[in-house]
CSV table of N, CA and C in Angstrom, one decimal:
chain,number,residue,atom,x,y,z
A,1,UNK,N,0.6,-1.3,0.2
A,1,UNK,CA,-0.1,0.1,-0.3
A,1,UNK,C,0.7,1.5,0.1
A,2,UNK,N,0.7,2.6,-0.4
A,2,UNK,CA,0.9,3.4,-1.4
A,2,UNK,C,0.5,4.6,-0.1
A,3,UNK,N,1.1,5.5,0.6
A,3,UNK,CA,0.6,6.6,1.6
A,3,UNK,C,1.4,7.7,0.5
A,4,UNK,N,0.6,8.6,0.6
A,4,UNK,CA,0.7,10.4,-0.2
A,4,UNK,C,0.6,11.3,0.7
A,5,UNK,N,1.1,11.7,1.4
A,5,UNK,CA,1.2,12.8,2.4
A,5,UNK,C,0.6,14.4,1.4
A,6,UNK,N,-0.5,14.8,1.6
A,6,UNK,CA,-0.5,16.4,1.0
A,6,UNK,C,-0.8,17.1,1.7
A,7,UNK,N,0.0,18.8,1.7
A,7,UNK,CA,0.0,19.8,2.4
A,7,UNK,C,-1.3,20.5,1.4
A,8,UNK,N,-2.7,20.8,2.2
A,8,UNK,CA,-4.2,21.2,1.6
A,8,UNK,C,-4.1,22.9,1.8
A,9,UNK,N,-3.2,23.1,2.9
A,9,UNK,CA,-2.9,24.5,3.4
A,9,UNK,C,-1.9,24.9,2.1
A,10,UNK,N,-1.6,24.7,1.4
A,10,UNK,CA,-0.4,25.6,0.6
A,10,UNK,C,-0.6,24.6,-0.9
A,11,UNK,N,-1.8,24.7,-1.5
A,11,UNK,CA,-1.7,24.0,-2.6
A,11,UNK,C,-1.5,25.0,-4.0
A,12,UNK,N,-1.0,24.6,-5.1
A,12,UNK,CA,0.0,25.5,-6.1
A,12,UNK,C,-0.8,24.4,-7.6
A,13,UNK,N,-1.0,25.3,-8.3
A,13,UNK,CA,-1.1,25.0,-9.7
A,13,UNK,C,0.5,24.8,-10.5
A,14,UNK,N,0.5,23.8,-11.0
A,14,UNK,CA,1.7,23.7,-11.8
A,14,UNK,C,1.6,23.7,-13.4
A,15,UNK,N,2.2,24.7,-14.3
A,15,UNK,CA,1.5,24.8,-15.6
A,15,UNK,C,2.4,25.0,-16.4
A,16,UNK,N,2.8,23.9,-17.5
A,16,UNK,CA,4.0,23.9,-18.3
A,16,UNK,C,3.4,25.0,-19.6
A,17,UNK,N,4.5,25.4,-20.1
A,17,UNK,CA,4.2,26.4,-20.8
A,17,UNK,C,5.4,26.4,-22.0
A,18,UNK,N,5.0,26.9,-23.1
A,18,UNK,CA,6.5,27.2,-24.6
A,18,UNK,C,7.4,27.9,-23.5
A,19,UNK,N,8.9,27.7,-23.8
A,19,UNK,CA,9.5,28.2,-23.5
A,19,UNK,C,9.8,29.9,-24.4
A,20,UNK,N,8.9,29.7,-25.7
A,20,UNK,CA,9.0,31.0,-26.0
A,20,UNK,C,8.2,31.9,-25.0
A,21,UNK,N,7.5,31.6,-24.2
A,21,UNK,CA,6.8,32.9,-23.5
A,21,UNK,C,7.7,33.2,-22.0
A,22,UNK,N,9.1,33.3,-22.2
A,22,UNK,CA,9.6,33.1,-20.9
A,22,UNK,C,10.2,34.3,-20.2
A,23,UNK,N,9.9,35.1,-21.7
A,23,UNK,CA,10.1,36.8,-21.8
A,23,UNK,C,9.3,37.5,-21.0
A,24,UNK,N,8.1,36.8,-21.2
A,24,UNK,CA,6.2,37.7,-21.0
A,24,UNK,C,6.1,36.9,-19.8
A,25,UNK,N,6.8,36.3,-19.1
A,25,UNK,CA,6.5,36.1,-17.3
A,25,UNK,C,7.1,36.5,-16.4
A,26,UNK,N,6.4,37.0,-15.2
A,26,UNK,CA,7.5,36.7,-14.1
A,26,UNK,C,6.7,36.5,-12.7
A,27,UNK,N,7.7,36.5,-11.9
A,27,UNK,CA,7.1,36.2,-10.7
A,27,UNK,C,6.1,37.6,-10.4
A,28,UNK,N,5.2,37.1,-9.9
A,28,UNK,CA,4.0,38.0,-9.0
A,28,UNK,C,3.1,38.2,-10.6
A,29,UNK,N,3.6,38.2,-11.3
A,29,UNK,CA,1.7,38.2,-12.3
A,29,UNK,C,1.1,37.7,-12.4
A,30,UNK,N,-0.2,37.7,-12.4
A,30,UNK,CA,-1.6,37.9,-11.9
A,30,UNK,C,-1.7,37.5,-13.0
A,31,UNK,N,-3.2,36.2,-12.8
A,31,UNK,CA,-3.5,35.2,-13.9
A,31,UNK,C,-4.4,34.7,-13.8
A,32,UNK,N,-5.5,34.7,-14.6
A,32,UNK,CA,-6.9,34.6,-13.7
A,32,UNK,C,-7.2,32.6,-14.2
A,33,UNK,N,-7.9,32.1,-12.7
A,33,UNK,CA,-7.9,30.8,-13.1
A,33,UNK,C,-9.4,30.5,-12.7
A,34,UNK,N,-9.6,29.5,-13.9
A,34,UNK,CA,-10.6,28.8,-13.4
A,34,UNK,C,-11.2,27.2,-13.1
A,35,UNK,N,-12.3,26.7,-12.2
A,35,UNK,CA,-11.5,26.0,-11.7
A,35,UNK,C,-13.3,25.5,-12.6
A,36,UNK,N,-13.8,24.5,-13.9
A,36,UNK,CA,-15.2,24.4,-13.8
A,36,UNK,C,-16.0,23.5,-13.3
A,37,UNK,N,-15.1,22.3,-12.8
A,37,UNK,CA,-15.7,21.3,-12.0
A,37,UNK,C,-16.6,21.9,-10.9
A,38,UNK,N,-15.9,23.1,-10.2
A,38,UNK,CA,-16.8,23.4,-8.9
A,38,UNK,C,-16.7,25.0,-9.5
A,39,UNK,N,-17.2,25.2,-10.6
A,39,UNK,CA,-18.0,26.8,-10.9
A,39,UNK,C,-17.0,27.6,-10.2
A,40,UNK,N,-15.6,27.6,-10.1
A,40,UNK,CA,-14.4,28.4,-9.1
A,40,UNK,C,-13.8,29.1,-10.1
A,41,UNK,N,-13.9,30.8,-10.1
A,41,UNK,CA,-12.8,31.4,-10.2
A,41,UNK,C,-12.3,32.4,-9.7
A,42,UNK,N,-11.0,32.9,-9.6
A,42,UNK,CA,-10.1,33.5,-9.0
A,42,UNK,C,-8.8,33.8,-10.1
A,43,UNK,N,-8.1,35.0,-9.6
A,43,UNK,CA,-7.2,35.0,-9.9
A,43,UNK,C,-6.0,34.7,-8.5
A,44,UNK,N,-4.8,34.3,-9.7
A,44,UNK,CA,-3.6,33.6,-8.9
A,44,UNK,C,-2.4,34.5,-9.5
A,45,UNK,N,-1.3,34.2,-8.8
A,45,UNK,CA,-0.3,34.8,-9.2
A,45,UNK,C,0.9,33.9,-8.9
A,46,UNK,N,1.7,34.3,-10.4
A,46,UNK,CA,3.0,32.9,-10.7
A,46,UNK,C,4.0,33.1,-9.6
A,47,UNK,N,3.8,32.1,-8.4
A,47,UNK,CA,5.2,32.3,-7.7
A,47,UNK,C,6.6,31.6,-7.5
A,48,UNK,N,6.7,31.0,-9.7
A,48,UNK,CA,7.5,30.6,-9.7
A,48,UNK,C,7.6,30.3,-10.8
A,49,UNK,N,9.3,30.2,-11.4
A,49,UNK,CA,9.6,29.8,-13.0
A,49,UNK,C,10.6,29.1,-13.2
A,50,UNK,N,9.9,27.9,-13.5
A,50,UNK,CA,11.5,26.7,-13.3
A,50,UNK,C,12.2,27.0,-14.6
A,51,UNK,N,13.1,27.4,-15.1
A,51,UNK,CA,13.4,27.9,-16.3
A,51,UNK,C,14.1,26.8,-17.2
A,52,UNK,N,13.9,25.5,-16.7
A,52,UNK,CA,15.1,24.5,-17.5
A,52,UNK,C,13.8,24.1,-18.3
A,53,UNK,N,14.0,24.0,-19.5
A,53,UNK,CA,13.1,23.8,-20.5
A,53,UNK,C,13.1,22.2,-20.9
A,54,UNK,N,12.0,21.6,-20.6
A,54,UNK,CA,11.8,20.2,-21.2
A,54,UNK,C,12.8,20.4,-23.1
A,55,UNK,N,13.7,19.1,-22.8
A,55,UNK,CA,14.3,19.4,-24.4
A,55,UNK,C,13.6,18.7,-25.7
A,56,UNK,N,12.2,17.7,-24.8
A,56,UNK,CA,11.8,17.1,-25.7
A,56,UNK,C,10.3,17.9,-25.9
A,57,UNK,N,10.0,18.4,-25.3
A,57,UNK,CA,8.7,19.6,-25.6
A,57,UNK,C,8.9,20.9,-25.9
A,58,UNK,N,10.0,21.5,-25.6
A,58,UNK,CA,10.3,22.9,-25.7
A,58,UNK,C,9.7,23.8,-24.6
A,59,UNK,N,8.9,23.1,-23.2
A,59,UNK,CA,8.5,23.8,-22.2
A,59,UNK,C,8.6,23.7,-21.4
A,60,UNK,N,8.7,25.2,-20.1
A,60,UNK,CA,9.2,25.4,-19.0
A,60,UNK,C,7.9,25.0,-17.9
A,61,UNK,N,8.0,24.8,-16.3
A,61,UNK,CA,7.1,25.0,-16.0
A,61,UNK,C,6.9,26.3,-14.6
A,62,UNK,N,5.7,26.2,-14.8
A,62,UNK,CA,5.9,27.8,-13.8
A,62,UNK,C,4.7,27.2,-12.7
A,63,UNK,N,4.8,27.6,-11.8
A,63,UNK,CA,3.7,27.0,-10.3
A,63,UNK,C,3.1,29.0,-9.8
A,64,UNK,N,1.7,28.4,-9.9
A,64,UNK,CA,1.0,29.6,-9.6
A,64,UNK,C,-0.1,29.3,-7.8
A,65,UNK,N,0.3,30.4,-7.2
A,65,UNK,CA,-0.8,30.5,-5.7
A,65,UNK,C,-1.9,31.2,-5.9
A,66,UNK,N,-2.9,30.7,-5.5
A,66,UNK,CA,-4.0,31.0,-5.5
A,66,UNK,C,-4.8,30.7,-4.2
A,67,UNK,N,-5.8,31.8,-3.7
A,67,UNK,CA,-6.6,31.7,-2.5
A,67,UNK,C,-7.6,30.6,-3.0
A,68,UNK,N,-7.9,29.7,-1.8
A,68,UNK,CA,-8.8,28.5,-2.2
A,68,UNK,C,-9.0,28.4,-0.9
A,69,UNK,N,-8.7,28.7,0.0
A,69,UNK,CA,-9.7,29.2,1.2
A,69,UNK,C,-11.0,28.6,1.6
A,70,UNK,N,-11.5,28.1,2.0
A,70,UNK,CA,-13.5,28.1,2.1
A,70,UNK,C,-13.5,27.5,1.0
A,71,UNK,N,-12.8,26.8,-0.1
A,71,UNK,CA,-13.6,26.1,-1.3
A,71,UNK,C,-13.2,24.6,-0.8
A,72,UNK,N,-13.7,23.9,-1.8
A,72,UNK,CA,-13.5,22.1,-1.7
A,72,UNK,C,-12.4,21.7,-3.2
A,73,UNK,N,-11.7,22.4,-3.0
A,73,UNK,CA,-10.5,22.1,-3.9
A,73,UNK,C,-9.2,21.1,-3.3
A,74,UNK,N,-8.9,20.0,-4.2
A,74,UNK,CA,-8.1,19.0,-3.7
A,74,UNK,C,-7.0,19.2,-4.5
A,75,UNK,N,-6.0,18.3,-4.4
A,75,UNK,CA,-4.6,18.2,-5.4
A,75,UNK,C,-5.4,17.4,-6.4
A,76,UNK,N,-4.8,17.5,-7.1
A,76,UNK,CA,-5.1,16.5,-8.7
A,76,UNK,C,-6.3,17.2,-9.2
A,77,UNK,N,-7.1,18.1,-8.8
A,77,UNK,CA,-8.3,18.5,-9.8
A,77,UNK,C,-7.6,19.3,-11.0
A,78,UNK,N,-8.6,19.6,-11.9
A,78,UNK,CA,-7.9,20.2,-13.0
A,78,UNK,C,-8.7,22.0,-13.6
A,79,UNK,N,-7.9,22.6,-14.1
A,79,UNK,CA,-7.9,23.8,-13.3
A,79,UNK,C,-7.1,24.3,-14.8
A,80,UNK,N,-8.3,25.8,-15.7
A,80,UNK,CA,-7.5,26.2,-16.7
A,80,UNK,C,-7.4,27.3,-16.3
A,81,UNK,N,-5.8,28.2,-16.9
A,81,UNK,CA,-5.3,29.5,-16.1
A,81,UNK,C,-5.1,29.9,-18.0
A,82,UNK,N,-5.2,30.7,-18.1
A,82,UNK,CA,-5.0,32.2,-19.3
A,82,UNK,C,-3.7,32.6,-18.6
A,83,UNK,N,-2.9,32.5,-19.6
A,83,UNK,CA,-1.7,33.4,-19.4
A,83,UNK,C,-1.6,34.6,-20.6
A,84,UNK,N,-1.7,36.2,-20.6
A,84,UNK,CA,-1.5,37.1,-21.5
A,84,UNK,C,-0.3,37.1,-22.0
A,85,UNK,N,-0.2,37.1,-23.2
A,85,UNK,CA,1.2,37.6,-23.7
A,85,UNK,C,1.6,38.6,-23.7
A,86,UNK,N,1.5,40.0,-22.5
A,86,UNK,CA,1.5,41.3,-22.2
A,86,UNK,C,1.6,41.0,-21.0
């Protein structure tokens, strides 16, 4: 049996984006988040940019923090994030 511990107090969203967008993103940038399964929309902030691109996909990962208090949001749930290139 495998047990996985999860910190539900500090959830974040991990997003893979094209490495060509790295000049358009930065820590602190606000991004809209949509959680369609629970009809929840909010604004998150980019918490980290991991600049090591995947050599196969040419994508980098960013991590986004958001306010999820008083919501039924759990690890593994689907979210949509819109990152504007401005």
